């Protein structure tokens, strides 16, 4: 088992407190860590067909060695599986395998897996425990922490969901080694968002030559500070939506062939350009932020017009009546929430 000195822990104090454990080689010992938060129960491991081949057996073996009964549900990888059909299949699987309220779910994989397993956990038997084992950079720094779970509808992304905090988050940095380059860069799109929101992350990216464990720790710690103050997104948690309104439009237009983090980085550029145009940010700060976004994701041209993106964003879940809240950039760690009418969105961002 890994030396505890090389493991970083963050306690997230929300309506349910839990730890995010960050280190290398944690997956093969997942059962040891999970036994500290749940025990003597049946566990349903939810994963996709890609991640299952890499880590499914390792996690199952560790769980069995630590006294758990294990059943496994595997679905086809990709955002297109994050729908009502797959969600229903997961619920039927849980019922057929007779999971009870004292049992638990594990989400092993990226953001899609975490969203679906988390939403199943929130709704099956009105709620059972679940553990996150994120294997992509995007899931490790963002979607595995904070309790948001959701699935997509034909009309838009994440339109059905619930807040459901996990019992534990296990972040194995070794899993990043198995990621395709494009999937890693996808996660760096969310890192770019955190760089704008947090000076420590910004400084790390600006300097370069950073340790991934430290980067993941800083991103999670920033999100921790936000969700502890605003768990249910009434106020400052909306900062975490930076770049996401245009991003969700971009994803929808691409039929989800442009992944979430890449779309977020495109959305960031749109918001940054318009923050300068509306004189919310000065030229010096604009150039600094633009350079850091480039360091994260490289060249990142959006294939759609602003008008197309705005039309596709009208069903965004952040809409309230005929208003939508745009998260704008005033500088590094300086964010403003601008509520505008939906019919003004194109003009505001054009």
Tab-separated table of C-alpha atoms in Angstrom:
chain	number	residue	atom	x	y	z
A	1	UNK	CA	0.000	0.000	0.000
A	2	UNK	CA	1.201	3.528	-0.791
A	3	UNK	CA	3.099	5.544	1.809
A	4	UNK	CA	0.562	7.825	3.498
A	5	UNK	CA	2.993	10.756	3.246
A	6	UNK	CA	2.597	10.758	-0.554
A	7	UNK	CA	-1.210	10.838	-0.336
A	8	UNK	CA	-3.063	14.144	-0.174
A	9	UNK	CA	-6.453	14.329	1.528
A	10	UNK	CA	-9.081	17.042	1.317
A	11	UNK	CA	-12.147	17.065	3.555
A	12	UNK	CA	-15.243	18.488	1.873
A	13	UNK	CA	-17.678	19.776	4.500
A	14	UNK	CA	-21.095	19.924	2.865
A	15	UNK	CA	-24.420	18.540	4.147
A	16	UNK	CA	-22.498	15.260	4.169
A	17	UNK	CA	-18.763	15.514	4.900
A	18	UNK	CA	-16.378	13.279	2.973
A	19	UNK	CA	-12.751	13.015	1.882
A	20	UNK	CA	-11.120	13.235	-1.524
A	21	UNK	CA	-7.973	11.080	-1.410
A	22	UNK	CA	-5.321	11.882	-4.046
A	23	UNK	CA	-2.264	9.773	-4.850
A	24	UNK	CA	-0.722	7.203	-7.184
A	25	UNK	CA	-1.568	3.496	-7.120
A	26	UNK	CA	-4.813	3.931	-5.173
A	27	UNK	CA	-7.073	1.906	-7.483
A	28	UNK	CA	-5.483	-1.436	-6.652
A	29	UNK	CA	-6.160	-0.705	-2.966
A	30	UNK	CA	-9.624	0.802	-3.479
A	31	UNK	CA	-11.269	-1.729	-1.165
A	32	UNK	CA	-9.060	-0.663	1.745
A	33	UNK	CA	-10.153	2.971	1.478
A	34	UNK	CA	-13.796	2.123	0.806
A	35	UNK	CA	-13.921	-0.146	3.866
A	36	UNK	CA	-13.323	2.962	5.987
A	37	UNK	CA	-16.640	4.514	4.886
A	38	UNK	CA	-18.886	1.493	4.106
A	39	UNK	CA	-18.576	-2.120	5.223
A	40	UNK	CA	-20.332	-5.512	5.177
A	41	UNK	CA	-22.443	-4.674	2.156
A	42	UNK	CA	-23.013	-5.408	-1.507
A	43	UNK	CA	-21.439	-2.983	-3.978
A	44	UNK	CA	-22.609	-2.309	-7.527
A	45	UNK	CA	-19.673	-1.208	-9.663
A	46	UNK	CA	-20.848	1.048	-12.515
A	47	UNK	CA	-18.348	1.609	-15.328
A	48	UNK	CA	-18.044	1.866	-19.112
A	49	UNK	CA	-16.601	-0.698	-21.505
A	50	UNK	CA	-13.304	1.183	-21.939
A	51	UNK	CA	-12.554	1.726	-18.250
A	52	UNK	CA	-13.729	-1.775	-17.344
A	53	UNK	CA	-10.936	-3.303	-19.445
A	54	UNK	CA	-8.347	-1.119	-17.684
A	55	UNK	CA	-9.443	-1.145	-14.049
A	56	UNK	CA	-12.626	-3.201	-13.569
A	57	UNK	CA	-10.930	-6.394	-12.406
A	58	UNK	CA	-8.481	-4.524	-10.145
A	59	UNK	CA	-11.282	-2.755	-8.302
A	60	UNK	CA	-13.435	-5.899	-8.051
A	61	UNK	CA	-10.509	-7.936	-6.693
A	62	UNK	CA	-9.680	-5.296	-4.084
A	63	UNK	CA	-13.327	-5.102	-2.998
A	64	UNK	CA	-13.694	-8.887	-2.707
A	65	UNK	CA	-10.414	-9.124	-0.767
A	66	UNK	CA	-11.840	-6.616	1.702
A	67	UNK	CA	-15.050	-8.535	2.310
A	68	UNK	CA	-17.483	-6.928	-0.144
A	69	UNK	CA	-19.925	-8.708	-2.418
A	70	UNK	CA	-19.632	-7.190	-5.897
A	71	UNK	CA	-21.881	-6.946	-8.946
A	72	UNK	CA	-20.893	-5.003	-12.056
A	73	UNK	CA	-22.801	-3.003	-14.677
A	74	UNK	CA	-20.936	-2.039	-17.859
A	75	UNK	CA	-22.316	0.372	-20.478
A	76	UNK	CA	-21.025	1.730	-23.801
A	77	UNK	CA	-18.603	4.617	-23.267
A	78	UNK	CA	-19.445	8.152	-24.390
A	79	UNK	CA	-21.780	11.078	-23.704
A	80	UNK	CA	-24.430	9.520	-25.961
A	81	UNK	CA	-24.981	6.871	-23.255
A	82	UNK	CA	-25.795	9.482	-20.600
A	83	UNK	CA	-29.518	9.237	-21.162
A	84	UNK	CA	-32.778	7.984	-19.680
A	85	UNK	CA	-32.399	4.570	-21.337
A	86	UNK	CA	-29.033	3.758	-19.726
A	87	UNK	CA	-30.172	5.272	-16.429
A	88	UNK	CA	-33.243	3.007	-16.463
A	89	UNK	CA	-31.077	-0.025	-17.216
A	90	UNK	CA	-28.879	0.803	-14.203
A	91	UNK	CA	-31.933	1.033	-11.926
A	92	UNK	CA	-33.253	-2.311	-13.196
A	93	UNK	CA	-29.803	-3.848	-12.629
A	94	UNK	CA	-29.733	-2.584	-9.031
A	95	UNK	CA	-33.223	-3.962	-8.372
A	96	UNK	CA	-32.520	-7.336	-10.030
A	97	UNK	CA	-29.403	-7.713	-7.876
A	98	UNK	CA	-31.418	-6.799	-4.770
A	99	UNK	CA	-29.346	-3.855	-3.585
A	100	UNK	CA	-30.788	-2.388	-0.404
A	101	UNK	CA	-30.433	0.938	1.392
A	102	UNK	CA	-27.431	-0.382	3.318
A	103	UNK	CA	-25.569	-1.230	0.084
A	104	UNK	CA	-23.529	1.098	-2.151
A	105	UNK	CA	-22.637	2.078	-5.707
A	106	UNK	CA	-19.176	2.828	-7.094
A	107	UNK	CA	-18.741	5.133	-10.095
A	108	UNK	CA	-15.530	4.022	-11.831
A	109	UNK	CA	-14.652	6.178	-14.828
A	110	UNK	CA	-15.061	9.671	-16.220
A	111	UNK	CA	-17.716	12.332	-15.865
A	112	UNK	CA	-20.417	10.401	-17.727
A	113	UNK	CA	-20.076	7.437	-15.374
A	114	UNK	CA	-19.996	9.671	-12.307
A	115	UNK	CA	-23.107	11.535	-13.414
A	116	UNK	CA	-25.159	8.430	-14.147
A	117	UNK	CA	-24.034	6.352	-11.170
A	118	UNK	CA	-24.483	9.369	-8.911
A	119	UNK	CA	-27.997	10.066	-10.197
A	120	UNK	CA	-28.907	6.392	-9.803
A	121	UNK	CA	-27.575	6.577	-6.240
A	122	UNK	CA	-29.674	9.676	-5.536
A	123	UNK	CA	-32.895	8.112	-6.797
A	124	UNK	CA	-32.761	4.332	-6.278
A	125	UNK	CA	-34.700	3.533	-3.070
A	126	UNK	CA	-34.779	7.331	-2.558
A	127	UNK	CA	-31.027	7.312	-2.071
A	128	UNK	CA	-28.188	4.888	-1.353
A	129	UNK	CA	-24.489	5.521	-0.729
A	130	UNK	CA	-21.973	5.897	-3.528
A	131	UNK	CA	-18.234	6.301	-3.995
A	132	UNK	CA	-16.464	8.100	-6.825
A	133	UNK	CA	-13.316	6.667	-8.446
A	134	UNK	CA	-12.690	9.152	-11.286
A	135	UNK	CA	-10.229	8.011	-13.956
A	136	UNK	CA	-10.106	11.080	-16.237
A	137	UNK	CA	-8.506	14.415	-15.417
A	138	UNK	CA	-11.803	16.230	-15.934
A	139	UNK	CA	-13.643	13.977	-13.491
A	140	UNK	CA	-10.803	14.090	-10.963
A	141	UNK	CA	-10.656	17.884	-10.735
A	142	UNK	CA	-14.300	18.725	-11.198
A	143	UNK	CA	-17.282	16.431	-11.648
A	144	UNK	CA	-16.442	13.859	-8.944
A	145	UNK	CA	-16.563	16.492	-6.184
A	146	UNK	CA	-19.496	18.666	-5.147
A	147	UNK	CA	-22.492	16.367	-5.504
A	148	UNK	CA	-23.914	17.350	-8.885
A	149	UNK	CA	-25.347	14.389	-10.803
A	150	UNK	CA	-27.317	14.485	-14.051
A	151	UNK	CA	-28.315	12.871	-17.319
A	152	UNK	CA	-29.068	14.418	-20.708
A	153	UNK	CA	-32.328	14.809	-22.600
A	154	UNK	CA	-32.730	15.275	-26.351
A	155	UNK	CA	-33.397	18.964	-25.649
A	156	UNK	CA	-30.128	19.548	-23.824
A	157	UNK	CA	-27.359	18.523	-21.479
A	158	UNK	CA	-27.806	17.734	-17.763
A	159	UNK	CA	-31.513	18.621	-17.716
A	160	UNK	CA	-32.437	15.824	-15.270
A	161	UNK	CA	-30.402	15.538	-12.093
A	162	UNK	CA	-29.993	15.823	-8.349
A	163	UNK	CA	-27.496	16.903	-5.719
A	164	UNK	CA	-26.026	13.811	-4.085
A	165	UNK	CA	-22.732	13.919	-2.179
A	166	UNK	CA	-20.507	10.813	-2.310
A	167	UNK	CA	-19.121	8.968	0.707
A	168	UNK	CA	-15.579	9.151	-0.667
A	169	UNK	CA	-13.618	10.229	-3.750
A	170	UNK	CA	-10.546	8.173	-4.699
A	171	UNK	CA	-8.268	9.978	-7.169
A	172	UNK	CA	-5.540	7.725	-8.567
A	173	UNK	CA	-3.168	9.938	-10.556
A	174	UNK	CA	-1.721	6.852	-12.281
A	175	UNK	CA	-4.949	6.547	-14.271
A	176	UNK	CA	-3.936	9.672	-16.208
A	177	UNK	CA	-1.157	7.641	-17.858
A	178	UNK	CA	-3.732	5.531	-19.708
A	179	UNK	CA	-5.621	8.516	-21.155
A	180	UNK	CA	-5.447	9.313	-24.882
A	181	UNK	CA	-3.854	12.729	-25.467
A	182	UNK	CA	-7.155	14.295	-26.541
A	183	UNK	CA	-8.905	13.057	-23.376
A	184	UNK	CA	-6.132	14.541	-21.231
A	185	UNK	CA	-6.419	17.885	-23.065
A	186	UNK	CA	-10.182	17.689	-22.536
A	187	UNK	CA	-9.496	17.731	-18.787
A	188	UNK	CA	-7.099	20.639	-19.233
A	189	UNK	CA	-10.052	22.634	-20.580
A	190	UNK	CA	-11.548	22.514	-17.075
A	191	UNK	CA	-8.102	23.269	-15.605
A	192	UNK	CA	-8.130	26.473	-17.699
A	193	UNK	CA	-11.415	27.418	-16.016
A	194	UNK	CA	-9.905	26.882	-12.567
A	195	UNK	CA	-6.860	28.936	-13.579
A	196	UNK	CA	-9.132	31.935	-14.216
A	197	UNK	CA	-10.970	31.357	-10.930
A	198	UNK	CA	-7.970	30.716	-8.660
A	199	UNK	CA	-4.612	32.527	-8.549
A	200	UNK	CA	-2.759	29.453	-7.264
A	201	UNK	CA	-3.856	27.343	-10.228
A	202	UNK	CA	-3.151	30.247	-12.600
A	203	UNK	CA	0.382	30.645	-11.239
A	204	UNK	CA	1.071	26.913	-11.530
A	205	UNK	CA	0.012	26.821	-15.200
A	206	UNK	CA	1.773	30.094	-16.002
A	207	UNK	CA	5.092	28.790	-14.646
A	208	UNK	CA	4.734	25.343	-16.251
A	209	UNK	CA	6.585	22.216	-15.067
A	210	UNK	CA	3.954	21.391	-12.435
A	211	UNK	CA	3.191	18.212	-10.503
A	212	UNK	CA	-0.181	16.712	-11.496
A	213	UNK	CA	-1.008	15.673	-7.940
A	214	UNK	CA	-0.522	19.283	-6.810
A	215	UNK	CA	-2.605	20.616	-9.712
A	216	UNK	CA	-5.465	18.213	-8.963
A	217	UNK	CA	-5.264	19.084	-5.257
A	218	UNK	CA	-5.494	22.841	-5.947
A	219	UNK	CA	-8.475	22.453	-8.299
A	220	UNK	CA	-10.389	20.253	-5.853
A	221	UNK	CA	-9.514	22.560	-2.964
A	222	UNK	CA	-10.887	25.575	-4.840
A	223	UNK	CA	-14.112	23.717	-5.570
A	224	UNK	CA	-14.261	22.625	-1.923
A	225	UNK	CA	-14.158	26.246	-0.760
A	226	UNK	CA	-16.977	27.164	-3.127
A	227	UNK	CA	-19.344	24.236	-2.476
A	228	UNK	CA	-18.897	24.475	1.296
A	229	UNK	CA	-20.288	28.020	1.096
A	230	UNK	CA	-22.920	27.334	-1.578
A	231	UNK	CA	-23.708	23.630	-1.909
A	232	UNK	CA	-26.889	24.025	-3.959
A	233	UNK	CA	-25.746	26.747	-6.394
A	234	UNK	CA	-27.738	29.700	-5.107
A	235	UNK	CA	-24.880	32.191	-5.474
A	236	UNK	CA	-21.097	31.812	-5.795
A	237	UNK	CA	-21.188	28.185	-6.982
A	238	UNK	CA	-22.355	29.692	-10.265
A	239	UNK	CA	-18.725	30.825	-10.721
A	240	UNK	CA	-17.951	27.183	-11.544
A	241	UNK	CA	-20.193	27.573	-14.611
A	242	UNK	CA	-17.605	29.881	-16.200
A	243	UNK	CA	-17.550	29.136	-19.933
A	244	UNK	CA	-20.319	26.553	-19.603
A	245	UNK	CA	-23.276	28.349	-21.226
A	246	UNK	CA	-21.555	28.581	-24.634
A	247	UNK	CA	-19.874	25.211	-23.978
A	248	UNK	CA	-23.176	23.370	-23.653
A	249	UNK	CA	-24.337	24.975	-26.906
A	250	UNK	CA	-21.122	23.847	-28.627
A	251	UNK	CA	-21.511	20.281	-27.329
A	252	UNK	CA	-25.111	20.132	-28.502
A	253	UNK	CA	-24.251	21.484	-31.974
A	254	UNK	CA	-21.475	18.911	-32.357
A	255	UNK	CA	-23.827	16.116	-31.231
A	256	UNK	CA	-21.319	15.610	-28.421
A	257	UNK	CA	-18.383	14.846	-30.720
A	258	UNK	CA	-16.669	17.852	-29.101
A	259	UNK	CA	-16.073	16.690	-25.509
A	260	UNK	CA	-17.054	18.762	-22.487
A	261	UNK	CA	-13.663	20.121	-21.407
A	262	UNK	CA	-12.694	21.105	-24.940
A	263	UNK	CA	-16.069	22.860	-25.303
A	264	UNK	CA	-15.501	24.649	-21.971
A	265	UNK	CA	-12.171	26.014	-23.218
A	266	UNK	CA	-13.913	27.284	-26.378
A	267	UNK	CA	-16.613	28.806	-24.182
A	268	UNK	CA	-13.922	30.420	-22.023
A	269	UNK	CA	-12.438	32.108	-25.079
A	270	UNK	CA	-15.864	33.434	-26.107
A	271	UNK	CA	-16.496	34.800	-22.605
A	272	UNK	CA	-12.972	36.273	-22.404
A	273	UNK	CA	-13.302	38.061	-25.773
A	274	UNK	CA	-16.651	39.533	-24.760
A	275	UNK	CA	-15.406	40.508	-21.297
A	276	UNK	CA	-12.807	42.628	-23.099
A	277	UNK	CA	-15.382	43.984	-25.557
A	278	UNK	CA	-17.676	45.043	-22.700
A	279	UNK	CA	-14.684	46.610	-20.888
A	280	UNK	CA	-14.997	44.255	-17.915
A	281	UNK	CA	-11.297	43.367	-18.160
A	282	UNK	CA	-8.226	45.349	-19.194
A	283	UNK	CA	-5.949	44.399	-22.088
A	284	UNK	CA	-3.078	43.246	-19.855
A	285	UNK	CA	-5.239	40.793	-17.870
A	286	UNK	CA	-6.913	39.659	-21.077
A	287	UNK	CA	-3.571	38.736	-22.655
A	288	UNK	CA	-2.371	36.921	-19.508
A	289	UNK	CA	-5.514	34.794	-19.343
A	290	UNK	CA	-5.521	34.090	-23.069
A	291	UNK	CA	-1.945	32.796	-22.819
A	292	UNK	CA	-2.781	30.479	-19.905
A	293	UNK	CA	-5.789	29.036	-21.758
A	294	UNK	CA	-3.444	28.357	-24.682
A	295	UNK	CA	-0.937	26.664	-22.360
A	296	UNK	CA	-3.719	24.361	-21.181
A	297	UNK	CA	-5.296	23.328	-24.484
A	298	UNK	CA	-3.251	24.753	-27.374
A	299	UNK	CA	-4.995	25.948	-30.536
A	300	UNK	CA	-8.709	25.857	-29.919
A	301	UNK	CA	-10.802	27.351	-32.704
A	302	UNK	CA	-14.557	27.004	-32.322
A	303	UNK	CA	-16.258	25.643	-35.483
A	304	UNK	CA	-19.571	27.429	-34.833
A	305	UNK	CA	-20.788	31.015	-35.017
A	306	UNK	CA	-21.854	32.851	-31.876
A	307	UNK	CA	-25.409	32.978	-33.229
A	308	UNK	CA	-25.502	29.180	-33.634
A	309	UNK	CA	-24.098	28.704	-30.124
A	310	UNK	CA	-26.600	31.104	-28.559
A	311	UNK	CA	-29.558	29.433	-30.267
A	312	UNK	CA	-28.336	26.047	-29.030
A	313	UNK	CA	-27.891	27.449	-25.502
A	314	UNK	CA	-31.509	28.540	-25.003
A	315	UNK	CA	-32.369	25.277	-23.225
A	316	UNK	CA	-29.391	25.638	-20.854
A	317	UNK	CA	-30.305	24.553	-17.314
A	318	UNK	CA	-28.903	27.828	-15.911
A	319	UNK	CA	-31.799	29.667	-17.552
A	320	UNK	CA	-34.412	31.089	-15.176
A	321	UNK	CA	-37.616	32.174	-16.912
A	322	UNK	CA	-36.536	34.417	-19.775
A	323	UNK	CA	-33.217	35.237	-18.046
A	324	UNK	CA	-29.865	33.496	-18.213
A	325	UNK	CA	-26.843	34.112	-15.979
A	326	UNK	CA	-23.538	34.592	-17.770
A	327	UNK	CA	-20.334	34.237	-15.787
A	328	UNK	CA	-18.004	36.995	-17.015
A	329	UNK	CA	-14.294	37.620	-16.429
A	330	UNK	CA	-12.993	40.790	-14.749
A	331	UNK	CA	-9.491	39.397	-14.192
A	332	UNK	CA	-7.733	36.443	-12.588
A	333	UNK	CA	-9.849	35.435	-9.570
A	334	UNK	CA	-12.254	38.278	-10.432
A	335	UNK	CA	-15.626	37.068	-11.676
A	336	UNK	CA	-19.013	38.727	-12.166
A	337	UNK	CA	-22.477	37.229	-12.662
A	338	UNK	CA	-24.447	39.034	-15.365
A	339	UNK	CA	-28.132	38.183	-15.687
A	340	UNK	CA	-29.493	39.055	-19.131
A	341	UNK	CA	-32.646	38.191	-21.045
A	342	UNK	CA	-32.361	35.181	-23.338
A	343	UNK	CA	-33.254	37.218	-26.432
A	344	UNK	CA	-30.284	39.525	-25.695
A	345	UNK	CA	-27.778	36.662	-25.477
A	346	UNK	CA	-26.675	36.757	-29.104
A	347	UNK	CA	-26.205	40.525	-29.086
A	348	UNK	CA	-24.306	40.418	-25.802
A	349	UNK	CA	-21.865	37.749	-26.978
A	350	UNK	CA	-21.630	38.765	-30.639
